[in-house]
Coordinates of C-alpha atoms and ligand atoms in Angstrom, one line a residue:
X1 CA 10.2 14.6 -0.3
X2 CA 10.3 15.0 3.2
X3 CA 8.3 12.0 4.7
X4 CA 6.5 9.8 2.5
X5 CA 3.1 9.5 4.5
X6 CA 0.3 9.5 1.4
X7 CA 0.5 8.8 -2.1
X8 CA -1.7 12.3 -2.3
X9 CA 1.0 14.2 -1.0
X10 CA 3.1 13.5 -4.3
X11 CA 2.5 14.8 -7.9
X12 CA 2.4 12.5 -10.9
X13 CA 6.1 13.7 -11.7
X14 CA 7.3 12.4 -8.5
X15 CA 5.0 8.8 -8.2
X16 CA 6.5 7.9 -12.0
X17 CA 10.1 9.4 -10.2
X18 CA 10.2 6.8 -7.5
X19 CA 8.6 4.3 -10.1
X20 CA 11.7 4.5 -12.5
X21 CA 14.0 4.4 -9.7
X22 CA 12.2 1.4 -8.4
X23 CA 12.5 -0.4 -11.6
X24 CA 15.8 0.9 -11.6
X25 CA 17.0 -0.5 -8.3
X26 CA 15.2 -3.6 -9.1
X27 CA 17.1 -4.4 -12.4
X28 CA 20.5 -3.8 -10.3
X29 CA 19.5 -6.0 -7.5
X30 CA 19.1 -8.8 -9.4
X31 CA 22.0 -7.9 -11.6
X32 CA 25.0 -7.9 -9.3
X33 CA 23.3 -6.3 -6.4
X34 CA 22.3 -3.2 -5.1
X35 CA 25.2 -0.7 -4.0
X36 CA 25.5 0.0 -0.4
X37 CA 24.1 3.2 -0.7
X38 CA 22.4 3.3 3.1
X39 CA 25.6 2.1 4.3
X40 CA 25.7 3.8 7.9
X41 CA 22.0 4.4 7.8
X42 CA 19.4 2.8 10.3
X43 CA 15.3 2.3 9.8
X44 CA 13.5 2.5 12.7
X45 CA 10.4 0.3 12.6
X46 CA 7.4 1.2 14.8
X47 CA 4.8 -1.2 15.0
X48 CA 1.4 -1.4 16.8
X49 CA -0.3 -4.1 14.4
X50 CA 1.1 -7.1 13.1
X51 CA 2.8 -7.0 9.9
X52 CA 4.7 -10.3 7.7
X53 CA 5.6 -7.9 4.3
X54 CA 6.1 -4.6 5.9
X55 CA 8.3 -5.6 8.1
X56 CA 10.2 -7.8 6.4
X57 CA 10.8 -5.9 2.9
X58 CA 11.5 -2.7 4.8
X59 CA 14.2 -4.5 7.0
X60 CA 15.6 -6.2 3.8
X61 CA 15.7 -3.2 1.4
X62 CA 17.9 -1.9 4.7
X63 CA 20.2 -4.8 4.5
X64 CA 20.3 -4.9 0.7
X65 CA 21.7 -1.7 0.4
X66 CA 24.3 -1.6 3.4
X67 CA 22.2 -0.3 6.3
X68 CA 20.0 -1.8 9.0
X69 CA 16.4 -2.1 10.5
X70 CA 15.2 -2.0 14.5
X71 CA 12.3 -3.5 15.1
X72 CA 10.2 -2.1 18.0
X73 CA 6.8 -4.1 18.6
X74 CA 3.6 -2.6 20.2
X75 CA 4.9 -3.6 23.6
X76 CA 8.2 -2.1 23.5
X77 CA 6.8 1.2 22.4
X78 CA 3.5 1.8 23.7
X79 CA 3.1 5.2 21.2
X80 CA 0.9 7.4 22.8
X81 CA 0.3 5.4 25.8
X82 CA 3.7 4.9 27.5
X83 CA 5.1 7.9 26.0
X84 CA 3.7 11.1 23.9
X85 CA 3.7 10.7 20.3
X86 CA 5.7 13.7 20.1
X87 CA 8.2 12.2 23.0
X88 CA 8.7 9.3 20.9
X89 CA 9.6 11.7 17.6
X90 CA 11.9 13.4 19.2
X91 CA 13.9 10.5 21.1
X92 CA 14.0 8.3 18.1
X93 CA 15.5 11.5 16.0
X94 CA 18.8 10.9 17.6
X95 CA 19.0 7.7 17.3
X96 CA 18.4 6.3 13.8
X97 CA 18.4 8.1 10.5
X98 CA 14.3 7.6 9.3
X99 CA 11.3 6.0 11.1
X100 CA 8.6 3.6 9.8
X101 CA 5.5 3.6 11.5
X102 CA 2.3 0.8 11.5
X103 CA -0.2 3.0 13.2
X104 CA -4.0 2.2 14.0
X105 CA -4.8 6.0 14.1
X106 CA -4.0 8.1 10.7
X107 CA -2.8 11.2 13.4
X108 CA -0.6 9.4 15.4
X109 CA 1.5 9.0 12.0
X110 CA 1.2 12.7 11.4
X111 CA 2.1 13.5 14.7
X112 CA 5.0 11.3 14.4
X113 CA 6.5 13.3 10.6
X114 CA 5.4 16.8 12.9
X115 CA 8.0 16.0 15.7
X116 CA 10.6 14.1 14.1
X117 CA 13.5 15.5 12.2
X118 CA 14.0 12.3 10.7
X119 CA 12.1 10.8 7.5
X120 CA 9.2 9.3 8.5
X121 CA 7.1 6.6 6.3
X122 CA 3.3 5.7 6.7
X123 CA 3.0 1.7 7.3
X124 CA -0.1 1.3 6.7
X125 CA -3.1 3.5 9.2
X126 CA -6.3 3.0 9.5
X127 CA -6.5 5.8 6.6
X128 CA -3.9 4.5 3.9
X129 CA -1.4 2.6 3.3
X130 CA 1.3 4.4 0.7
X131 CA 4.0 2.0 0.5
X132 CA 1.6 -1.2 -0.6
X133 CA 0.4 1.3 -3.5
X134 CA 3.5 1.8 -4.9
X135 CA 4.2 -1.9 -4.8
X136 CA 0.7 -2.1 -6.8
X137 CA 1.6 0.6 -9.5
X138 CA 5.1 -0.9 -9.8
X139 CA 3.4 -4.2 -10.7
X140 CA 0.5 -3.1 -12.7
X141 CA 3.6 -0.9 -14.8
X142 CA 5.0 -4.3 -15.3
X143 CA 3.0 -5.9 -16.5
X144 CA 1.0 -3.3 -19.0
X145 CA 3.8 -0.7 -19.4
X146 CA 4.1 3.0 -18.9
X147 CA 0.3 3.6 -20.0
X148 CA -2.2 5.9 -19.1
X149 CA -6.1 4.7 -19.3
X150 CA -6.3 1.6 -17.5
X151 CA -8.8 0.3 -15.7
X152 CA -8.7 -0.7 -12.3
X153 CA -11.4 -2.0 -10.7
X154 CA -11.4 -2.9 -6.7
X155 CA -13.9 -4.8 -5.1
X156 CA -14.9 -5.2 -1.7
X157 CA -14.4 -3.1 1.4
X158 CA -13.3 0.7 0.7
X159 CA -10.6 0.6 3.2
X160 CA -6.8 1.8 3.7
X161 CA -5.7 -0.2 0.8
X162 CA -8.3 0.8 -1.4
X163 CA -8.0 4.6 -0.7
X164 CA -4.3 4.4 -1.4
X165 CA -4.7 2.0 -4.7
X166 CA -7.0 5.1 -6.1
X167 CA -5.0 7.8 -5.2
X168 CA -1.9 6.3 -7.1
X169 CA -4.2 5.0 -10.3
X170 CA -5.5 8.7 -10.6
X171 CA -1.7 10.0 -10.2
X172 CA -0.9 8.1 -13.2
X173 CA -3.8 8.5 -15.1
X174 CA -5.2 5.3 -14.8
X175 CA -9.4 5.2 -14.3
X176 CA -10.4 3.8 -11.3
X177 CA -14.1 1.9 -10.2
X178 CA -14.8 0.9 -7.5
X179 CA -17.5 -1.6 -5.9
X180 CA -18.5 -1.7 -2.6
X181 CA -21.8 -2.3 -0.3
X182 CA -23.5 -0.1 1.2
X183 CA -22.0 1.5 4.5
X184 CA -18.8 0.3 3.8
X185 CA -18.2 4.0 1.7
X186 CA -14.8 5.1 1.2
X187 CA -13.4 8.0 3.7
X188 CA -15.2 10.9 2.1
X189 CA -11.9 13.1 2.2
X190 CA -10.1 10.5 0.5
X191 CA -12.9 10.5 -2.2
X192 CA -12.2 14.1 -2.4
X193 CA -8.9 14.2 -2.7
X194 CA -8.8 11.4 -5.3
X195 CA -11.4 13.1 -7.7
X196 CA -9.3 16.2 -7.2
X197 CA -6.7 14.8 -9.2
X198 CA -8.5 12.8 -11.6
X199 CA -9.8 16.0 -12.7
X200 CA -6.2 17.3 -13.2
X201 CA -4.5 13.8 -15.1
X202 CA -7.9 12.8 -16.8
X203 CA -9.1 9.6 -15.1
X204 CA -12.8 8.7 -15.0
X205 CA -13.7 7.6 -11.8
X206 CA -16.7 5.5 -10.9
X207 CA -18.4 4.7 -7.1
X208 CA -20.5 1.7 -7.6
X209 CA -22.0 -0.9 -5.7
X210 CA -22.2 -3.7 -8.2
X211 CA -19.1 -5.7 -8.6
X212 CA -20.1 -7.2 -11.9
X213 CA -20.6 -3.6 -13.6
X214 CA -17.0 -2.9 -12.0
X215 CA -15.3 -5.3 -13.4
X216 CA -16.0 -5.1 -16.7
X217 CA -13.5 -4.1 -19.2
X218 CA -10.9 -4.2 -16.4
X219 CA -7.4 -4.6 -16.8
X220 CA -6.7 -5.0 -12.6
X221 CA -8.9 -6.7 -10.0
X222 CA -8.1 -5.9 -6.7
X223 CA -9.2 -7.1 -3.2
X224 CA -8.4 -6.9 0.1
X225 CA -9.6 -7.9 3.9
X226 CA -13.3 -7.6 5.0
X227 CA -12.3 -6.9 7.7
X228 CA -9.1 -4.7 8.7
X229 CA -6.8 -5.1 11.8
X230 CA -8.7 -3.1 14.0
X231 CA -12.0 -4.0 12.9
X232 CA -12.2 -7.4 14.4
X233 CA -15.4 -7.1 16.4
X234 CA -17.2 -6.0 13.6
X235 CA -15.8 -9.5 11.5
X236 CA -19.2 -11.8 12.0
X237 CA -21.1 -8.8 10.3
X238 CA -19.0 -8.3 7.6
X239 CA -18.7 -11.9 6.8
X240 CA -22.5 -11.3 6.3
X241 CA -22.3 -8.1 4.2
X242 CA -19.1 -8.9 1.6
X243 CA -19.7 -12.2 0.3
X244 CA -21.3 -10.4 -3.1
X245 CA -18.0 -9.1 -3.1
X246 CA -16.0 -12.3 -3.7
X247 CA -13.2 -12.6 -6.5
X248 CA -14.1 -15.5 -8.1
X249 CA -13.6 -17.4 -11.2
X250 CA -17.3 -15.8 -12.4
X251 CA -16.2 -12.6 -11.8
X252 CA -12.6 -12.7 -13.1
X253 CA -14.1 -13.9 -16.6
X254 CA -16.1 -11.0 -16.6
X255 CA -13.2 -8.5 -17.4
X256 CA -10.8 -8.1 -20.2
X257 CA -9.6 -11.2 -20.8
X258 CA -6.0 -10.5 -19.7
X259 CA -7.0 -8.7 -16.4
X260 CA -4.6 -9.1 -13.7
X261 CA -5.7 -9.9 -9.7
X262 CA -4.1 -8.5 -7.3
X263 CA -4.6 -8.0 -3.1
X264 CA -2.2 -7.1 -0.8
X265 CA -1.7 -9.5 1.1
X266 CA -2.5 -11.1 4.0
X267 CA -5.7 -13.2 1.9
X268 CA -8.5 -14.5 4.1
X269 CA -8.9 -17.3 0.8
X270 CA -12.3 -18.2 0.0
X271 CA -13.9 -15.2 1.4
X272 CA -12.3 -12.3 -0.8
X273 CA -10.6 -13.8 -3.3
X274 CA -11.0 -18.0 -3.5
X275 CA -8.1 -20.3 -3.9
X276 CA -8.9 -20.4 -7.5
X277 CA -8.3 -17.1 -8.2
X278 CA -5.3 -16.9 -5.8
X279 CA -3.3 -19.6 -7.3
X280 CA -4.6 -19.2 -11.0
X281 CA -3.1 -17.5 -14.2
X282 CA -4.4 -14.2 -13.6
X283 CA -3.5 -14.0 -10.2
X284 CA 0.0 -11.7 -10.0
X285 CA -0.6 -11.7 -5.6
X286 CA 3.2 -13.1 -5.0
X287 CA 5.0 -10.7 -7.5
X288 CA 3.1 -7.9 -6.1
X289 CA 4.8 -8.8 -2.9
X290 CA 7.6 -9.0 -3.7
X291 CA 7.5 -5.7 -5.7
X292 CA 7.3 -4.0 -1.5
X293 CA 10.9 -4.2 -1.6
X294 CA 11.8 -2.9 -4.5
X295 CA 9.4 0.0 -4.2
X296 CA 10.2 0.7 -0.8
X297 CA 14.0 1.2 -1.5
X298 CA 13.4 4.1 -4.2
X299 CA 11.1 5.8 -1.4
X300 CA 14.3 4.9 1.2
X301 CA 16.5 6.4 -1.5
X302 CA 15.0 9.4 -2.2
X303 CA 14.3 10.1 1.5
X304 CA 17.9 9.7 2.3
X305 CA 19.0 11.7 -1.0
X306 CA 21.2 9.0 -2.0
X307 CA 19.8 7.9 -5.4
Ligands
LIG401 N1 0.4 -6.0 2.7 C1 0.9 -5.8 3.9 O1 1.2 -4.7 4.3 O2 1.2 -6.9 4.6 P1 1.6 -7.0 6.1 O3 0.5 -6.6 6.9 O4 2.0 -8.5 6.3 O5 2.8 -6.1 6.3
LIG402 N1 -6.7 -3.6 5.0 C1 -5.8 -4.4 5.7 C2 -4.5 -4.4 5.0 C3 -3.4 -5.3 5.6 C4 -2.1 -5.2 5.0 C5 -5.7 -4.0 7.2 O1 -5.6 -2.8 7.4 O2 -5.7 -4.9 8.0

Protein backbone atom coordinates (compact mmCIF):
# COMPACT_ATOMS: atom_id res chain seq x y z
CA UNK A 1 0.00 0.00 0.00
CA UNK A 2 1.41 2.90 -1.28
CA UNK A 3 -1.14 5.76 -0.55
CA UNK A 4 -4.37 5.04 0.81
CA UNK A 5 -6.61 7.30 -1.50
CA UNK A 6 -9.95 4.76 -2.18
CA UNK A 7 -11.27 1.90 -0.47
CA UNK A 8 -11.50 0.50 -4.28
CA UNK A 9 -7.97 0.54 -4.61
CA UNK A 10 -7.63 -2.35 -1.92
CA UNK A 11 -8.68 -6.04 -2.06
CA UNK A 12 -10.85 -7.72 0.54
CA UNK A 13 -7.47 -9.34 1.95
CA UNK A 14 -6.08 -6.07 2.65
CA UNK A 15 -9.56 -3.92 4.01
CA UNK A 16 -10.01 -7.09 6.72
CA UNK A 17 -5.76 -6.53 6.95
CA UNK A 18 -6.06 -3.06 8.23
CA UNK A 19 -9.35 -4.05 10.05
CA UNK A 20 -7.58 -6.60 12.38
CA UNK A 21 -4.78 -4.40 12.90
CA UNK A 22 -7.24 -1.70 13.81
CA UNK A 23 -8.87 -3.80 16.33
CA UNK A 24 -5.57 -4.67 17.18
CA UNK A 25 -4.17 -1.24 17.96
CA UNK A 26 -7.38 -0.43 19.44
CA UNK A 27 -7.23 -3.29 22.24
CA UNK A 28 -3.53 -2.03 23.04
CA UNK A 29 -4.42 1.56 23.30
CA UNK A 30 -6.71 1.14 25.80
CA UNK A 31 -4.70 -1.47 27.41
CA UNK A 32 -1.47 0.17 28.40
CA UNK A 33 -1.19 2.30 25.35
CA UNK A 34 -0.07 2.21 22.02
CA UNK A 35 3.86 1.74 21.40
CA UNK A 36 5.59 4.71 19.93
CA UNK A 37 5.91 3.19 16.79
CA UNK A 38 5.81 6.62 14.56
CA UNK A 39 8.19 7.91 16.95
CA UNK A 40 10.29 10.38 14.56
CA UNK A 41 7.45 10.45 12.05
CA UNK A 42 5.45 13.66 10.97
CA UNK A 43 1.64 13.87 9.28
CA UNK A 44 1.23 16.54 7.18
CA UNK A 45 -2.32 17.71 7.20
CA UNK A 46 -3.64 19.60 4.11
CA UNK A 47 -6.87 21.17 4.39
CA UNK A 48 -9.16 23.20 2.12
CA UNK A 49 -12.57 22.43 3.91
CA UNK A 50 -13.32 22.36 7.40
CA UNK A 51 -12.94 19.32 9.33
CA UNK A 52 -13.63 18.55 13.55
CA UNK A 53 -12.85 14.46 13.31
CA UNK A 54 -10.38 14.36 10.59
CA UNK A 55 -8.32 16.52 11.83
CA UNK A 56 -8.32 15.74 15.14
CA UNK A 57 -8.11 11.75 15.17
CA UNK A 58 -5.41 11.99 12.47
CA UNK A 59 -3.34 14.48 14.68
CA UNK A 60 -4.08 12.15 17.79
CA UNK A 61 -3.34 8.71 16.32
CA UNK A 62 0.13 10.85 15.52
CA UNK A 63 0.63 11.68 19.07
CA UNK A 64 -0.58 8.38 20.41
CA UNK A 65 1.97 6.55 18.86
CA UNK A 66 5.08 8.88 19.31
CA UNK A 67 4.96 11.16 16.25
CA UNK A 68 3.38 14.45 15.26
CA UNK A 69 0.70 16.24 13.02
CA UNK A 70 1.14 19.88 11.05
CA UNK A 71 -1.74 21.43 10.35
CA UNK A 72 -1.88 23.67 7.23
CA UNK A 73 -5.43 25.38 6.69
CA UNK A 74 -6.83 26.57 3.19
CA UNK A 75 -5.08 29.86 3.71
CA UNK A 76 -1.73 28.77 4.38
CA UNK A 77 -1.68 26.54 1.40
CA UNK A 78 -3.63 27.75 -1.33
CA UNK A 79 -3.19 24.10 -3.31
CA UNK A 80 -3.49 24.77 -6.77
CA UNK A 81 -3.90 28.42 -6.47
CA UNK A 82 -0.73 29.74 -4.71
CA UNK A 83 1.28 26.93 -5.79
CA UNK A 84 1.04 23.86 -8.38
CA UNK A 85 -0.41 20.81 -6.90
CA UNK A 86 2.62 19.04 -8.06
CA UNK A 87 4.91 22.10 -6.39
CA UNK A 88 3.22 21.45 -3.26
CA UNK A 89 4.01 17.28 -3.58
CA UNK A 90 7.22 17.73 -4.03
CA UNK A 91 8.15 20.55 -1.30
CA UNK A 92 6.17 18.76 1.38
CA UNK A 93 8.22 15.32 0.44
CA UNK A 94 11.12 16.73 2.26
CA UNK A 95 9.72 17.80 4.94
CA UNK A 96 7.41 15.37 6.67
CA UNK A 97 7.17 11.62 6.36
CA UNK A 98 3.20 11.17 4.76
CA UNK A 99 0.65 13.84 3.73
CA UNK A 100 -3.19 13.99 4.47
CA UNK A 101 -5.12 15.83 2.19
CA UNK A 102 -9.06 17.40 2.54
CA UNK A 103 -9.59 18.26 -1.06
CA UNK A 104 -12.77 19.74 -2.87
CA UNK A 105 -11.58 18.24 -6.22
CA UNK A 106 -11.07 14.21 -6.42
CA UNK A 107 -7.70 15.10 -8.90
CA UNK A 108 -6.09 17.42 -6.89
CA UNK A 109 -5.71 14.39 -4.30
CA UNK A 110 -4.42 12.23 -7.13
CA UNK A 111 -2.21 14.71 -8.27
CA UNK A 112 -0.94 15.15 -4.91
CA UNK A 113 -0.01 10.73 -4.40
CA UNK A 114 1.40 11.32 -8.41
CA UNK A 115 4.07 13.92 -7.20
CA UNK A 116 4.83 13.07 -3.75
CA UNK A 117 7.27 10.37 -2.60
CA UNK A 118 5.65 10.41 0.55
CA UNK A 119 2.34 8.44 1.63
CA UNK A 120 -0.42 10.27 0.89
CA UNK A 121 -4.17 9.76 2.37
CA UNK A 122 -7.51 10.84 0.84
CA UNK A 123 -9.47 13.24 3.53
CA UNK A 124 -12.41 13.21 2.28
CA UNK A 125 -12.99 14.78 -1.90
CA UNK A 126 -15.76 15.59 -3.40
CA UNK A 127 -15.56 11.83 -4.75
CA UNK A 128 -14.92 9.65 -1.44
CA UNK A 129 -13.98 9.65 1.57
CA UNK A 130 -11.76 6.31 2.57
CA UNK A 131 -10.77 6.90 5.97
CA UNK A 132 -14.57 7.56 7.40
CA UNK A 133 -15.36 3.95 5.67
CA UNK A 134 -13.00 2.17 7.52
CA UNK A 135 -14.22 3.84 10.70
CA UNK A 136 -17.79 2.50 9.52
CA UNK A 137 -16.67 -1.23 8.78
CA UNK A 138 -14.60 -1.14 12.00
CA UNK A 139 -17.83 -0.42 13.81
CA UNK A 140 -20.36 -2.31 11.94
CA UNK A 141 -17.45 -5.48 12.72
CA UNK A 142 -18.06 -4.59 16.19
CA UNK A 143 -20.93 -4.78 16.68
CA UNK A 144 -22.10 -7.90 14.34
CA UNK A 145 -18.68 -9.73 14.00
CA UNK A 146 -16.52 -10.93 11.21
CA UNK A 147 -19.73 -11.80 8.92
CA UNK A 148 -20.44 -11.71 5.48
CA UNK A 149 -24.20 -10.92 4.22
CA UNK A 150 -25.28 -8.00 5.96
CA UNK A 151 -27.36 -5.48 4.99
CA UNK A 152 -26.61 -2.05 4.76
CA UNK A 153 -28.95 0.21 3.76
CA UNK A 154 -28.08 4.25 3.22
CA UNK A 155 -30.44 6.71 2.77
CA UNK A 156 -30.34 10.08 1.52
CA UNK A 157 -27.91 11.85 -0.78
CA UNK A 158 -25.47 9.50 -2.86
CA UNK A 159 -22.48 11.43 -1.97
CA UNK A 160 -18.60 11.01 -0.97
CA UNK A 161 -19.64 9.10 2.08
CA UNK A 162 -22.05 6.99 0.56
CA UNK A 163 -19.72 6.00 -2.43
CA UNK A 164 -16.97 5.02 0.01
CA UNK A 165 -19.52 3.13 2.64
CA UNK A 166 -20.49 0.80 -0.57
CA UNK A 167 -17.21 0.20 -1.81
CA UNK A 168 -15.97 -1.14 1.65
CA UNK A 169 -19.62 -3.24 2.37
CA UNK A 170 -19.02 -4.98 -1.11
CA UNK A 171 -15.12 -5.62 -0.08
CA UNK A 172 -16.37 -7.54 2.77
CA UNK A 173 -19.22 -9.11 1.36
CA UNK A 174 -21.69 -7.23 2.93
CA UNK A 175 -25.06 -6.32 0.51
CA UNK A 176 -25.58 -2.87 0.07
CA UNK A 177 -29.08 -0.71 -0.93
CA UNK A 178 -29.26 2.23 -1.31
CA UNK A 179 -32.10 5.02 -1.47
CA UNK A 180 -31.89 8.06 -2.96
CA UNK A 181 -34.20 10.76 -5.06
CA UNK A 182 -34.04 11.39 -8.19
CA UNK A 183 -30.95 13.46 -9.59
CA UNK A 184 -29.12 12.96 -6.58
CA UNK A 185 -27.59 9.48 -8.45
CA UNK A 186 -24.40 8.13 -7.23
CA UNK A 187 -21.11 8.98 -9.42
CA UNK A 188 -21.71 6.51 -12.18
CA UNK A 189 -18.01 5.28 -12.03
CA UNK A 190 -18.29 4.68 -8.57
CA UNK A 191 -21.46 2.58 -9.33
CA UNK A 192 -19.27 0.75 -11.61
CA UNK A 193 -16.61 0.04 -9.66
CA UNK A 194 -18.74 -1.06 -6.70
CA UNK A 195 -20.80 -3.64 -8.79
CA UNK A 196 -17.43 -4.73 -10.01
CA UNK A 197 -16.69 -6.20 -6.93
CA UNK A 198 -19.81 -7.27 -5.63
CA UNK A 199 -19.77 -9.55 -8.52
CA UNK A 200 -16.36 -10.93 -7.37
CA UNK A 201 -17.26 -11.30 -3.16
CA UNK A 202 -21.04 -12.09 -3.73
CA UNK A 203 -23.05 -9.02 -2.48
CA UNK A 204 -26.45 -8.16 -3.94
CA UNK A 205 -26.66 -4.73 -4.60
CA UNK A 206 -29.82 -2.60 -4.92
CA UNK A 207 -30.29 1.28 -6.38
CA UNK A 208 -33.63 2.36 -5.13
CA UNK A 209 -35.46 5.32 -4.63
CA UNK A 210 -37.71 4.38 -1.82
CA UNK A 211 -36.30 4.54 1.64
CA UNK A 212 -38.82 2.39 3.20
CA UNK A 213 -38.15 -0.66 0.75
CA UNK A 214 -34.38 0.10 1.67
CA UNK A 215 -34.53 -0.35 4.95
CA UNK A 216 -36.13 -3.29 5.36
CA UNK A 217 -34.39 -6.16 6.82
CA UNK A 218 -31.43 -3.92 7.49
CA UNK A 219 -28.83 -4.55 9.90
CA UNK A 220 -27.12 -0.65 9.28
CA UNK A 221 -28.80 2.67 8.54
CA UNK A 222 -26.70 5.20 7.37
CA UNK A 223 -27.09 8.90 6.60
CA UNK A 224 -25.25 11.66 5.86
CA UNK A 225 -25.45 15.69 4.79
CA UNK A 226 -27.97 16.96 2.09
CA UNK A 227 -25.96 18.92 1.34
CA UNK A 228 -21.98 18.52 1.19
CA UNK A 229 -19.23 21.18 1.88
CA UNK A 230 -19.13 22.57 -1.42
CA UNK A 231 -22.59 22.33 -2.24
CA UNK A 232 -23.92 25.14 -0.21
CA UNK A 233 -25.74 27.11 -2.92
CA UNK A 234 -27.58 24.33 -3.89
CA UNK A 235 -28.84 23.85 0.22
CA UNK A 236 -32.48 25.66 -0.15
CA UNK A 237 -33.17 23.00 -2.96
CA UNK A 238 -32.04 20.17 -1.35
CA UNK A 239 -33.79 20.98 1.89
CA UNK A 240 -36.79 20.68 -0.57
CA UNK A 241 -35.87 17.35 -2.31
CA UNK A 242 -34.45 15.04 0.90
CA UNK A 243 -36.88 15.46 3.55
CA UNK A 244 -38.49 11.78 2.25
CA UNK A 245 -35.14 10.82 3.15
CA UNK A 246 -35.29 11.53 6.91
CA UNK A 247 -33.98 8.79 9.56
CA UNK A 248 -36.70 8.73 11.78
CA UNK A 249 -38.20 6.75 14.50
CA UNK A 250 -40.82 5.37 11.48
CA UNK A 251 -38.21 4.36 9.50
CA UNK A 252 -35.74 2.86 11.99
CA UNK A 253 -38.71 0.44 13.21
CA UNK A 254 -38.96 -0.59 9.77
CA UNK A 255 -35.66 -2.73 9.83
CA UNK A 256 -34.44 -5.65 11.75
CA UNK A 257 -35.11 -4.98 14.93
CA UNK A 258 -31.48 -4.64 16.10
CA UNK A 259 -30.37 -2.34 13.11
CA UNK A 260 -27.70 -0.08 13.97
CA UNK A 261 -27.62 3.92 12.73
CA UNK A 262 -24.87 5.35 11.78
CA UNK A 263 -23.68 8.89 9.90
CA UNK A 264 -20.51 10.31 9.83
CA UNK A 265 -20.66 13.04 11.40
CA UNK A 266 -21.10 16.38 11.23
CA UNK A 267 -25.39 15.79 11.74
CA UNK A 268 -27.58 18.64 10.48
CA UNK A 269 -30.33 16.95 13.39
CA UNK A 270 -33.77 16.97 12.39
CA UNK A 271 -33.23 17.06 8.83
CA UNK A 272 -31.29 13.72 8.08
CA UNK A 273 -31.35 11.95 10.96
CA UNK A 274 -33.76 13.61 14.05
CA UNK A 275 -32.60 13.91 17.55
CA UNK A 276 -34.48 10.88 18.30
CA UNK A 277 -32.72 8.73 16.29
CA UNK A 278 -29.32 10.50 17.09
CA UNK A 279 -29.50 10.07 20.78
CA UNK A 280 -31.52 6.71 20.88
CA UNK A 281 -30.57 3.03 21.34
CA UNK A 282 -29.92 2.19 17.91
CA UNK A 283 -27.98 5.07 17.33
CA UNK A 284 -23.92 3.87 17.42
CA UNK A 285 -23.01 7.91 15.71
CA UNK A 286 -20.31 8.64 18.74
CA UNK A 287 -18.55 5.18 18.64
CA UNK A 288 -18.31 5.41 15.01
CA UNK A 289 -16.29 8.49 15.78
CA UNK A 290 -14.34 7.56 17.66
CA UNK A 291 -13.57 4.35 15.68
CA UNK A 292 -11.50 7.34 13.06
CA UNK A 293 -8.73 6.95 15.30
CA UNK A 294 -8.31 3.68 15.62
CA UNK A 295 -8.84 2.96 11.99
CA UNK A 296 -6.75 5.63 10.83
CA UNK A 297 -3.62 4.39 12.80
CA UNK A 298 -3.62 0.82 11.12
CA UNK A 299 -3.76 2.77 7.68
CA UNK A 300 -0.73 5.10 9.32
CA UNK A 301 0.94 1.86 10.28
CA UNK A 302 0.83 0.05 7.32
CA UNK A 303 1.79 3.10 5.26
CA UNK A 304 4.83 3.66 7.36
CA UNK A 305 5.57 -0.31 7.43
CA UNK A 306 5.80 -0.23 11.03
CA UNK A 307 2.99 -2.67 12.16
N1 LIG B 1 -16.79 12.69 9.40
C1 LIG B 1 -15.85 13.63 9.17
O1 LIG B 1 -14.99 13.50 8.30
O2 LIG B 1 -15.93 14.71 9.99
P1 LIG B 1 -15.10 16.07 9.83
O3 LIG B 1 -15.60 16.75 8.59
O4 LIG B 1 -15.39 16.84 11.08
O5 LIG B 1 -13.65 15.72 9.69
N1 LIG C 1 -20.68 14.49 2.78
C1 LIG C 1 -20.10 15.39 3.75
C2 LIG C 1 -19.23 14.63 4.69
C3 LIG C 1 -18.59 15.45 5.77
C4 LIG C 1 -17.68 14.64 6.64
C5 LIG C 1 -19.34 16.49 3.04
O1 LIG C 1 -18.63 16.20 2.07
O2 LIG C 1 -19.46 17.64 3.45
Amino acid sequence: MKHFLAVSDLSSEEVQDLLDLAVRLKKEYFKKGNRPLFKGKVLGMIFQKPSLRTRVSFDMAMRHMGGDALYLSPNEIGLGKRESIADVARVMSGYVHALMARVFDHAHVLELARWSSIPVINGLSDYNHPCQAMADALTIQERFGRVKGLNVAYVGDANNVAVSLFHVSVKLGWNFTIANPEGYDMNPKAVEIGKKIAAETGSKVAFLRDPHEAVRGAHVIYTDTWTSMGQEEEAAKREAVFPPYQVNAQLVSEADKDVIVMHCLPAHRNHELTDEVADGPHSVIFPQAHNRLHAQKAILARLFGVA
